[in-house]
PDB file of C-alpha atoms in Angstrom:
ATOM      1  CA  MET A1368      70.668   4.656  33.671  1.00 49.00           C
ATOM      2  CA  SER A1369      70.309   1.566  34.357  1.00 48.00           C
ATOM      3  CA  ALA A1370      69.768  -1.719  31.890  1.00 44.00           C
ATOM      4  CA  ARG A1371      67.880  -3.026  34.609  1.00 46.00           C
ATOM      5  CA  ALA A1372      65.404   0.520  34.759  1.00 44.00           C
ATOM      6  CA  SER A1373      65.342   0.564  30.611  1.00 46.00           C
ATOM      7  CA  ALA A1374      63.555  -2.746  30.370  1.00 43.00           C
ATOM      8  CA  SER A1375      61.068  -0.996  33.365  1.00 47.00           C
ATOM      9  CA  ILE A1376      60.168   1.656  31.429  1.00 41.00           C
ATOM     10  CA  VAL A1377      60.038  -0.152  27.855  1.00 39.00           C
ATOM     11  CA  VAL A1378      57.874  -3.080  29.999  1.00 41.00           C
ATOM     12  CA  ALA A1379      55.413   0.122  31.384  1.00 44.00           C
ATOM     13  CA  ILE A1380      54.620   1.793  28.060  1.00 40.00           C
ATOM     14  CA  ALA A1381      53.775  -1.849  26.159  1.00 45.00           C
ATOM     15  CA  ALA A1382      51.216  -1.975  28.771  1.00 46.00           C
ATOM     16  CA  ALA A1383      50.416   1.173  28.764  1.00 43.00           C
ATOM     17  CA  LEU A1384      49.205   1.433  24.833  1.00 38.00           C
ATOM     18  CA  GLY A1385      47.385  -2.317  24.921  1.00 45.00           C
ATOM     19  CA  THR A1386      45.068  -1.699  27.858  1.00 41.00           C
ATOM     20  CA  VAL A1387      44.308   2.154  25.167  1.00 36.00           C
ATOM     21  CA  LEU A1388      44.370   0.174  22.230  1.00 34.00           C
ATOM     22  CA  ALA A1389      41.304  -2.231  24.029  1.00 38.00           C
ATOM     23  CA  THR A1390      39.598   0.820  25.231  1.00 36.00           C
ATOM     24  CA  PRO A1391      36.237   0.518  23.337  1.00 34.00           C
ATOM     25  CA  ALA A1392      35.690   3.456  22.398  1.00 36.00           C
ATOM     26  CA  LEU A1393      39.319   3.807  21.066  1.00 30.00           C
ATOM     27  CA  ALA A1394      38.475   1.038  18.432  1.00 35.00           C
ATOM     28  CA  ALA A1395      38.335   1.069  14.943  1.00 40.00           C
ATOM     29  CA  ALA A1396      34.965   1.591  14.185  1.00 37.00           C
ATOM     30  CA  PRO A1397      33.071  -1.074  11.873  1.00 39.00           C
ATOM     31  CA  ALA A1398      31.884  -0.224   9.203  1.00 42.00           C
ATOM     32  CA  ALA A1399      28.835   0.791   8.431  1.00 39.00           C
ATOM     33  CA  SER A1400      26.839  -1.715   6.196  1.00 38.00           C
ATOM     34  CA  PRO A1401      24.707   0.053   3.034  1.00 45.00           C
ATOM     35  CA  ALA A1402      20.502   0.363   3.360  1.00 62.00           C
ATOM     36  CA  HIS A1403      18.712  -2.486   2.292  1.00 82.00           C
ATOM     37  CA  THR A1404      17.035  -2.839  -0.500  1.00 92.00           C
ATOM     38  CA  PRO A1405      13.864  -4.585  -0.091  1.00 94.00           C
ATOM     39  CA  ALA A1406      12.415  -6.555  -3.335  1.00 96.00           C
ATOM     40  CA  GLN A1407      10.304  -5.402  -5.635  1.00 97.00           C
ATOM     41  CA  LEU A1408       6.738  -5.455  -7.322  1.00 96.00           C
ATOM     42  CA  THR A1409       7.830  -7.163 -10.972  1.00 96.00           C
ATOM     43  CA  GLN A1410       5.995  -6.853 -13.708  1.00 96.00           C
ATOM     44  CA  SER A1411       5.924 -10.913 -14.101  1.00 95.00           C
ATOM     45  CA  VAL A1412       3.898 -10.772 -10.887  1.00 95.00           C
ATOM     46  CA  ALA A1413       1.705  -8.233 -11.540  1.00 96.00           C
ATOM     47  CA  SER A1414       0.479  -9.403 -14.035  1.00 95.00           C
ATOM     48  CA  HIS A1415      -0.914 -12.042 -11.864  1.00 96.00           C
ATOM     49  CA  GLU A1416      -2.928  -8.951 -10.076  1.00 97.00           C
ATOM     50  CA  SER A1417      -6.537  -7.855 -10.182  1.00 96.00           C
ATOM     51  CA  HIS A1418      -8.155  -4.963  -8.058  1.00 97.00           C
ATOM     52  CA  ALA A1419     -11.879  -5.348  -9.102  1.00 97.00           C
ATOM     53  CA  LEU A1420     -14.947  -5.376  -6.309  1.00 97.00           C
ATOM     54  CA  ARG A1421     -15.969  -9.539  -4.999  1.00 97.00           C
ATOM     55  CA  GLY A1422     -17.759 -10.837  -3.358  1.00 94.00           C
ATOM     56  CA  LEU A1423     -19.975  -7.818  -1.919  1.00 93.00           C
ATOM     57  CA  SER A1424     -22.989  -8.417   0.255  1.00 90.00           C
ATOM     58  CA  LYS A1425     -25.168  -5.781   1.821  1.00 73.00           C
ATOM     59  CA  ALA A1426     -25.043  -5.705   5.658  1.00 58.00           C
ATOM     60  CA  GLY A1427     -25.107  -8.982   7.601  1.00 52.00           C
ATOM     61  CA  LYS A1428     -23.229 -10.693  10.147  1.00 48.00           C
ATOM     62  CA  VAL A1429     -20.906  -7.881  10.319  1.00 49.00           C
ATOM     63  CA  LYS A1430     -21.830  -4.146  11.001  1.00 51.00           C
ATOM     64  CA  ALA A1431     -20.709  -2.656   8.757  1.00 55.00           C
ATOM     65  CA  SER A1432     -22.668  -0.902   5.115  1.00 79.00           C
ATOM     66  CA  VAL A1433     -21.338  -3.912   3.625  1.00 94.00           C
ATOM     67  CA  SER A1434     -19.030  -6.589   3.681  1.00 94.00           C
ATOM     68  CA  SER A1435     -16.364  -7.765   0.334  1.00 96.00           C
ATOM     69  CA  THR A1436     -14.233 -10.986   0.173  1.00 97.00           C
ATOM     70  CA  ASN A1437     -11.428  -8.453  -1.281  1.00 98.00           C
ATOM     71  CA  TRP A1438     -11.863  -4.392  -0.292  1.00 98.00           C
ATOM     72  CA  SER A1439     -12.065  -2.676   2.851  1.00 98.00           C
ATOM     73  CA  GLY A1440     -12.526   0.831   3.044  1.00 98.00           C
ATOM     74  CA  TYR A1441     -15.242   3.767   2.328  1.00 97.00           C
ATOM     75  CA  ALA A1442     -16.811   3.797  -1.033  1.00 97.00           C
ATOM     76  CA  ALA A1443     -18.528   7.241  -2.047  1.00 97.00           C
ATOM     77  CA  THR A1444     -21.579   7.108  -5.274  1.00 96.00           C
ATOM     78  CA  GLY A1445     -23.261   8.573  -7.305  1.00 97.00           C
ATOM     79  CA  SER A1446     -24.500   8.575 -10.287  1.00 97.00           C
ATOM     80  CA  SER A1447     -23.147   8.342 -13.790  1.00 97.00           C
ATOM     81  CA  GLY A1448     -20.065  11.068 -13.876  1.00 98.00           C
ATOM     82  CA  ALA A1449     -20.841  12.207 -10.138  1.00 98.00           C
ATOM     83  CA  TYR A1450     -16.765  11.165  -9.656  1.00 98.00           C
ATOM     84  CA  THR A1451     -13.169  13.274 -11.913  1.00 98.00           C
ATOM     85  CA  SER A1452     -11.637  12.690  -8.634  1.00 98.00           C
ATOM     86  CA  VAL A1453     -10.046  10.543  -5.890  1.00 98.00           C
ATOM     87  CA  THR A1454      -6.784  11.139  -3.768  1.00 99.00           C
ATOM     88  CA  SER A1455      -5.692   9.598  -0.525  1.00 99.00           C
ATOM     89  CA  SER A1456      -1.912   9.850   0.740  1.00 99.00           C
ATOM     90  CA  TRP A1457      -1.223   7.101   3.554  1.00 98.00           C
ATOM     91  CA  THR A1458       2.193   5.370   4.902  1.00 98.00           C
ATOM     92  CA  GLN A1459       3.544   2.725   3.512  1.00 98.00           C
ATOM     93  CA  PRO A1460       3.012  -0.055   5.712  1.00 98.00           C
ATOM     94  CA  SER A1461       5.598  -3.525   6.271  1.00 97.00           C
ATOM     95  CA  VAL A1462       5.209  -6.290   6.833  1.00 95.00           C
ATOM     96  CA  THR A1463       6.469  -9.488   8.252  1.00 89.00           C
ATOM     97  CA  CYS A1464       6.478 -12.823   6.176  1.00 95.00           C
ATOM     98  CA  GLY A1465       6.485 -16.578   7.385  1.00 94.00           C
ATOM     99  CA  SER A1466       6.333 -19.287   5.411  1.00 94.00           C
ATOM    100  CA  ALA A1467       2.778 -17.907   3.795  1.00 96.00           C
ATOM    101  CA  THR A1468       2.693 -16.518   0.449  1.00 97.00           C
ATOM    102  CA  THR A1469      -0.242 -13.610   1.222  1.00 98.00           C
ATOM    103  CA  TYR A1470      -0.527 -10.362  -0.103  1.00 98.00           C
ATOM    104  CA  SER A1471      -1.947  -6.250   0.371  1.00 98.00           C
ATOM    105  CA  SER A1472      -2.624  -3.451  -2.014  1.00 98.00           C
ATOM    106  CA  PHE A1473      -3.499   0.201  -1.004  1.00 99.00           C
ATOM    107  CA  TRP A1474      -5.180   2.210  -3.788  1.00 99.00           C
ATOM    108  CA  VAL A1475      -7.205   4.508  -4.762  1.00 99.00           C
ATOM    109  CA  GLY A1476      -9.537   4.585  -7.371  1.00 98.00           C
ATOM    110  CA  LEU A1477     -12.962   5.275  -9.650  1.00 98.00           C
ATOM    111  CA  ASP A1478     -15.574   3.816 -10.617  1.00 98.00           C
ATOM    112  CA  GLY A1479     -15.718  -0.514  -9.446  1.00 97.00           C
ATOM    113  CA  TYR A1480     -18.043  -0.470  -6.669  1.00 96.00           C
ATOM    114  CA  SER A1481     -20.774  -0.706  -8.605  1.00 92.00           C
ATOM    115  CA  ASN A1482     -19.467  -0.683 -12.502  1.00 96.00           C
ATOM    116  CA  SER A1483     -16.995  -3.255 -13.471  1.00 96.00           C
ATOM    117  CA  ALA A1484     -14.901  -0.258 -14.822  1.00 98.00           C
ATOM    118  CA  LEU A1485     -12.053   0.966 -12.512  1.00 98.00           C
ATOM    119  CA  GLU A1486      -9.619   3.436 -12.984  1.00 98.00           C
ATOM    120  CA  GLN A1487      -6.669   2.974 -10.425  1.00 98.00           C
ATOM    121  CA  THR A1488      -3.385   3.279  -8.963  1.00 98.00           C
ATOM    122  CA  GLY A1489      -1.660   2.517  -5.357  1.00 98.00           C
ATOM    123  CA  THR A1490       1.162   0.166  -3.588  1.00 98.00           C
ATOM    124  CA  GLU A1491       1.247  -2.768  -2.433  1.00 98.00           C
ATOM    125  CA  ALA A1492       2.888  -5.709   0.595  1.00 98.00           C
ATOM    126  CA  ASP A1493       3.528  -8.983  -1.030  1.00 98.00           C
ATOM    127  CA  CYS A1494       5.033 -11.942   0.868  1.00 98.00           C
ATOM    128  CA  ILE A1495       5.799 -14.343  -1.615  1.00 96.00           C
ATOM    129  CA  GLY A1496       8.129 -17.376  -0.711  1.00 93.00           C
ATOM    130  CA  GLY A1497       9.075 -15.956   2.287  1.00 94.00           C
ATOM    131  CA  THR A1498      10.110 -12.869   0.746  1.00 96.00           C
ATOM    132  CA  ALA A1499       8.598  -9.054   1.694  1.00 98.00           C
ATOM    133  CA  VAL A1500       8.002  -7.272  -1.626  1.00 98.00           C
ATOM    134  CA  TYR A1501       6.537  -4.370  -1.826  1.00 98.00           C
ATOM    135  CA  GLY A1502       5.431  -2.273  -5.081  1.00 98.00           C
ATOM    136  CA  ALA A1503       3.803   0.203  -6.944  1.00 98.00           C
ATOM    137  CA  TRP A1504       1.685   0.294  -9.463  1.00 98.00           C
ATOM    138  CA  TRP A1505      -2.117   1.538 -11.809  1.00 98.00           C
ATOM    139  CA  GLU A1506      -4.363  -0.152 -13.390  1.00 98.00           C
ATOM    140  CA  VAL A1507      -7.182   0.176 -15.674  1.00 98.00           C
ATOM    141  CA  LEU A1508      -9.692  -2.979 -15.725  1.00 98.00           C
ATOM    142  CA  PRO A1509     -10.148  -5.391 -17.607  1.00 97.00           C
ATOM    143  CA  ALA A1510      -6.375  -5.211 -17.836  1.00 97.00           C
ATOM    144  CA  SER A1511      -4.734  -6.766 -15.114  1.00 97.00           C
ATOM    145  CA  GLU A1512      -1.999  -3.872 -12.988  1.00 97.00           C
ATOM    146  CA  SER A1513       1.187  -3.122 -14.255  1.00 98.00           C
ATOM    147  CA  ALA A1514       4.280  -2.491 -12.339  1.00 98.00           C
ATOM    148  CA  TYR A1515       5.726   1.126 -11.955  1.00 98.00           C
ATOM    149  CA  SER A1516       9.332   0.183 -12.471  1.00 93.00           C
ATOM    150  CA  GLY A1517      12.339   2.080 -11.842  1.00 95.00           C
ATOM    151  CA  VAL A1518      10.860   2.642  -8.684  1.00 97.00           C
ATOM    152  CA  THR A1519      11.908   1.793  -5.221  1.00 97.00           C
ATOM    153  CA  VAL A1520       8.986   0.548  -2.695  1.00 98.00           C
ATOM    154  CA  LYS A1521       9.716   0.191   1.428  1.00 98.00           C
ATOM    155  CA  GLY A1522       7.828   0.058   4.314  1.00 98.00           C
ATOM    156  CA  GLY A1523       7.252   3.254   5.895  1.00 98.00           C
ATOM    157  CA  ASP A1524       6.621   5.733   2.629  1.00 98.00           C
ATOM    158  CA  LYS A1525       4.817   8.257   2.558  1.00 98.00           C
ATOM    159  CA  PHE A1526       2.570   8.276  -0.431  1.00 98.00           C
ATOM    160  CA  THR A1527      -0.376  10.140  -2.225  1.00 99.00           C
ATOM    161  CA  ALA A1528      -1.846   8.550  -5.498  1.00 99.00           C
ATOM    162  CA  THR A1529      -4.626  10.497  -6.733  1.00 99.00           C
ATOM    163  CA  VAL A1530      -6.579   9.514 -10.422  1.00 99.00           C
ATOM    164  CA  THR A1531      -8.518  12.507 -11.723  1.00 98.00           C
ATOM    165  CA  TYR A1532     -10.427  12.684 -15.287  1.00 98.00           C
ATOM    166  CA  ASN A1533     -10.257  15.275 -17.622  1.00 97.00           C
ATOM    167  CA  GLY A1534     -13.151  15.408 -19.344  1.00 97.00           C
ATOM    168  CA  SER A1535     -11.751  12.821 -22.199  1.00 97.00           C
ATOM    169  CA  THR A1536      -8.677  10.802 -20.453  1.00 98.00           C
ATOM    170  CA  PHE A1537      -7.965   9.564 -17.036  1.00 98.00           C
ATOM    171  CA  ALA A1538      -4.468  10.589 -15.288  1.00 98.00           C
ATOM    172  CA  MET A1539      -3.273   8.530 -12.648  1.00 98.00           C
ATOM    173  CA  THR A1540       0.297   9.907 -10.770  1.00 98.00           C
ATOM    174  CA  LEU A1541       0.724   8.288  -7.474  1.00 98.00           C
ATOM    175  CA  THR A1542       3.747  10.187  -5.635  1.00 98.00           C
ATOM    176  CA  ASP A1543       6.912   8.688  -2.956  1.00 98.00           C
ATOM    177  CA  SER A1544       7.493  12.092  -1.254  1.00 98.00           C
ATOM    178  CA  THR A1545      10.558  10.650   0.920  1.00 98.00           C
ATOM    179  CA  GLN A1546      11.980   8.456  -2.789  1.00 97.00           C
ATOM    180  CA  GLY A1547      11.898  11.363  -4.112  1.00 98.00           C
ATOM    181  CA  TRP A1548       9.783  10.211  -7.418  1.00 98.00           C
ATOM    182  CA  THR A1549       6.214  10.667  -9.161  1.00 98.00           C
ATOM    183  CA  LYS A1550       4.772   8.311 -11.701  1.00 98.00           C
ATOM    184  CA  THR A1551       1.270   9.197 -14.077  1.00 98.00           C
ATOM    185  CA  THR A1552       0.006   7.613 -16.436  1.00 98.00           C
ATOM    186  CA  THR A1553      -2.479   8.197 -18.834  1.00 98.00           C
ATOM    187  CA  HIS A1554      -5.135   6.458 -20.115  1.00 98.00           C
ATOM    188  CA  ALA A1555      -8.575   6.365 -22.319  1.00 98.00           C
ATOM    189  CA  GLY A1556     -10.630   4.552 -18.410  1.00 98.00           C
ATOM    190  CA  SER A1557     -12.613   1.729 -19.043  1.00 98.00           C
ATOM    191  CA  SER A1558     -14.909   0.362 -21.570  1.00 96.00           C
ATOM    192  CA  GLY A1559     -18.166   2.417 -20.127  1.00 94.00           C
ATOM    193  CA  PHE A1560     -17.081   3.562 -17.576  1.00 98.00           C
ATOM    194  CA  LYS A1561     -19.323   5.797 -16.188  1.00 98.00           C
ATOM    195  CA  ASN A1562     -17.312   7.984 -12.978  1.00 98.00           C
ATOM    196  CA  ALA A1563     -20.029   7.328 -10.583  1.00 98.00           C
ATOM    197  CA  SER A1564     -18.227   6.050  -7.423  1.00 98.00           C
ATOM    198  CA  ALA A1565     -14.581   6.825  -5.739  1.00 98.00           C
ATOM    199  CA  GLU A1566     -13.187   4.122  -3.854  1.00 98.00           C
ATOM    200  CA  VAL A1567      -9.664   4.076  -0.942  1.00 98.00           C
ATOM    201  CA  VAL A1568      -9.434   0.601   0.082  1.00 98.00           C
ATOM    202  CA  ALA A1569      -6.819  -1.625   1.308  1.00 98.00           C
ATOM    203  CA  GLU A1570      -7.512  -4.946  -0.583  1.00 98.00           C
ATOM    204  CA  ALA A1571      -6.514  -8.243  -0.591  1.00 98.00           C
ATOM    205  CA  PRO A1572      -6.287  -8.516  -4.947  1.00 98.00           C
ATOM    206  CA  GLU A1573      -7.330 -11.353  -6.895  1.00 97.00           C
ATOM    207  CA  VAL A1574      -3.874 -13.108  -8.387  1.00 97.00           C
ATOM    208  CA  GLY A1575      -4.176 -15.956 -11.048  1.00 96.00           C
ATOM    209  CA  GLY A1576      -8.054 -15.263 -10.580  1.00 95.00           C
ATOM    210  CA  SER A1577      -8.751 -16.218  -7.216  1.00 97.00           C
ATOM    211  CA  VAL A1578      -8.905 -13.686  -4.481  1.00 97.00           C
ATOM    212  CA  ALA A1579      -5.161 -13.922  -2.048  1.00 98.00           C
ATOM    213  CA  SER A1580      -4.217 -14.518   1.485  1.00 98.00           C
ATOM    214  CA  LEU A1581      -4.737 -11.133   2.930  1.00 98.00           C
ATOM    215  CA  ALA A1582      -0.545 -10.153   4.279  1.00 98.00           C
ATOM    216  CA  ASN A1583      -0.496  -9.337   7.603  1.00 97.00           C
ATOM    217  CA  PHE A1584      -0.037  -4.937   7.171  1.00 98.00           C
ATOM    218  CA  GLY A1585      -1.394  -4.204  10.731  1.00 98.00           C
ATOM    219  CA  THR A1586      -3.195  -0.391  10.000  1.00 98.00           C
ATOM    220  CA  VAL A1587      -2.585   1.568   7.179  1.00 98.00           C
ATOM    221  CA  THR A1588      -3.836   5.354   8.207  1.00 98.00           C
ATOM    222  CA  PHE A1589      -5.368   6.726   5.220  1.00 99.00           C
ATOM    223  CA  THR A1590      -5.072  10.789   5.625  1.00 98.00           C
ATOM    224  CA  GLY A1591      -6.373  13.277   2.822  1.00 98.00           C
ATOM    225  CA  ALA A1592      -9.132  10.901   1.367  1.00 98.00           C
ATOM    226  CA  LYS A1593     -10.704  13.759  -0.945  1.00 98.00           C
ATOM    227  CA  ALA A1594     -13.303  13.250  -4.033  1.00 98.00           C
ATOM    228  CA  ASN A1595     -13.713  16.162  -6.418  1.00 98.00           C
ATOM    229  CA  GLY A1596     -12.033  18.263  -3.464  1.00 98.00           C
ATOM    230  CA  SER A1597     -14.084  17.602  -0.746  1.00 98.00           C
ATOM    231  CA  ASN A1598     -13.412  15.555   1.954  1.00 98.00           C
ATOM    232  CA  LEU A1599     -14.531  11.834   1.222  1.00 98.00           C
ATOM    233  CA  ASP A1600     -16.450  11.917   4.083  1.00 97.00           C
ATOM    234  CA  THR A1601     -18.573  15.074   3.703  1.00 97.00           C
ATOM    235  CA  PHE A1602     -20.088  12.558   0.402  1.00 97.00           C
ATOM    236  CA  SER A1603     -21.887   9.655   3.321  1.00 95.00           C
ATOM    237  CA  PRO A1604     -19.634   7.428   2.031  1.00 96.00           C
ATOM    238  CA  THR A1605     -20.219   3.686   2.134  1.00 95.00           C
ATOM    239  CA  GLU A1606     -17.513   2.268   4.688  1.00 96.00           C
ATOM    240  CA  ILE A1607     -16.652  -1.371   3.015  1.00 96.00           C
ATOM    241  CA  VAL A1608     -15.703  -4.410   5.901  1.00 96.00           C
ATOM    242  CA  MET A1609     -13.445  -7.448   4.051  1.00 97.00           C
ATOM    243  CA  THR A1610     -14.180 -10.105   5.103  1.00 96.00           C
ATOM    244  CA  LYS A1611     -13.744 -14.486   4.774  1.00 95.00           C
ATOM    245  CA  SER A1612     -16.666 -15.931   2.349  1.00 90.00           C
ATOM    246  CA  ASN A1613     -18.384 -17.151   5.162  1.00 83.00           C
ATOM    247  CA  GLY A1614     -19.513 -13.186   5.726  1.00 82.00           C
ATOM    248  CA  SER A1615     -18.762 -13.376   9.624  1.00 83.00           C
ATOM    249  CA  THR A1616     -15.083 -13.334   9.871  1.00 94.00           C
ATOM    250  CA  VAL A1617     -13.527 -10.431   9.803  1.00 96.00           C
ATOM    251  CA  ARG A1618     -10.562  -9.815   7.618  1.00 97.00           C
ATOM    252  CA  ALA A1619      -9.545  -6.705   7.630  1.00 98.00           C
ATOM    253  CA  GLN A1620     -11.736  -3.527   8.869  1.00 96.00           C
ATOM    254  CA  PRO A1621     -11.643   0.165   8.883  1.00 97.00           C
ATOM    255  CA  GLY A1622     -12.092   2.558  11.428  1.00 97.00           C
ATOM    256  CA  SER A1623     -14.545   6.011  11.493  1.00 97.00           C
ATOM    257  CA  ILE A1624     -13.560   8.252   8.573  1.00 97.00           C
ATOM    258  CA  SER A1625     -13.520  11.640   9.609  1.00 98.00           C
ATOM    259  CA  GLY A1626     -11.354  15.399   7.986  1.00 98.00           C
ATOM    260  CA  GLY A1627     -11.384  12.498   5.650  1.00 98.00           C
ATOM    261  CA  SER A1628      -9.128  10.606   7.430  1.00 98.00           C
ATOM    262  CA  PHE A1629      -9.892   6.876   8.745  1.00 98.00           C
ATOM    263  CA  SER A1630      -7.769   3.692   9.983  1.00 98.00           C
ATOM    264  CA  ASP A1631      -7.546   0.146   8.268  1.00 98.00           C
ATOM    265  CA  VAL A1632      -6.620  -3.133  11.172  1.00 98.00           C
ATOM    266  CA  TRP A1633      -5.455  -6.549   9.389  1.00 98.00           C
ATOM    267  CA  LYS A1634      -7.193  -8.545  11.125  1.00 97.00           C
ATOM    268  CA  ALA A1635      -6.462 -12.174   8.873  1.00 97.00           C
ATOM    269  CA  SER A1636      -5.839 -13.607   6.501  1.00 96.00           C
TER     270      SER A1636
END
């Protein structure tokens, strides 16, 4: 073979290799980035939050049983001792944050509707300093919220919350079946508790003594909402619509409840 022919073959092989290596299917794949973990609720933030019912008023400017400036959902009510357990499940909402600082919470509890006692546990999705913050917590009034430590909460996680009174103490249990963790806190309960109501609620919590702006959580759907083991709707619960202090601007609106399920929709901050 002549030198000229050998050189031609070398050039052809080099060209072919260049074409193969440039083919996207054979190009080196970029390394997978680790799953993003959003900012998590800290105790320093939680210690400024509380979940007592505020601004309760009877039906007026909105079509609902009652309105409140910070609660949206349903409360089964009765005489002292009527309710010893409450439970519900939901998918943790995600929030997209702008510059405003806003908060939202999702929980179940005993008492709180017609008295100052309340034993509860749930989650939250906040926008703090432009960053989405997620967390899990429990609370027994009049103390502030306590964050569960050592857990991760993400938008889209599946939660079940339960509060049970066993005759002497309250067990507040929160399970994240997506992340695979469960937290339980046992407490003597609020002073003067009556167990006269059971609630499933989406909320704009009170932060630093004032009701916070409500984070845009979109829609949260509560399922399996039960009191004393029966669907919450069998107790003809009171519907609570969250409004601004003017009583006419709706902040969050619960849909009708059936078979222990209802959706709650964000309307305004």
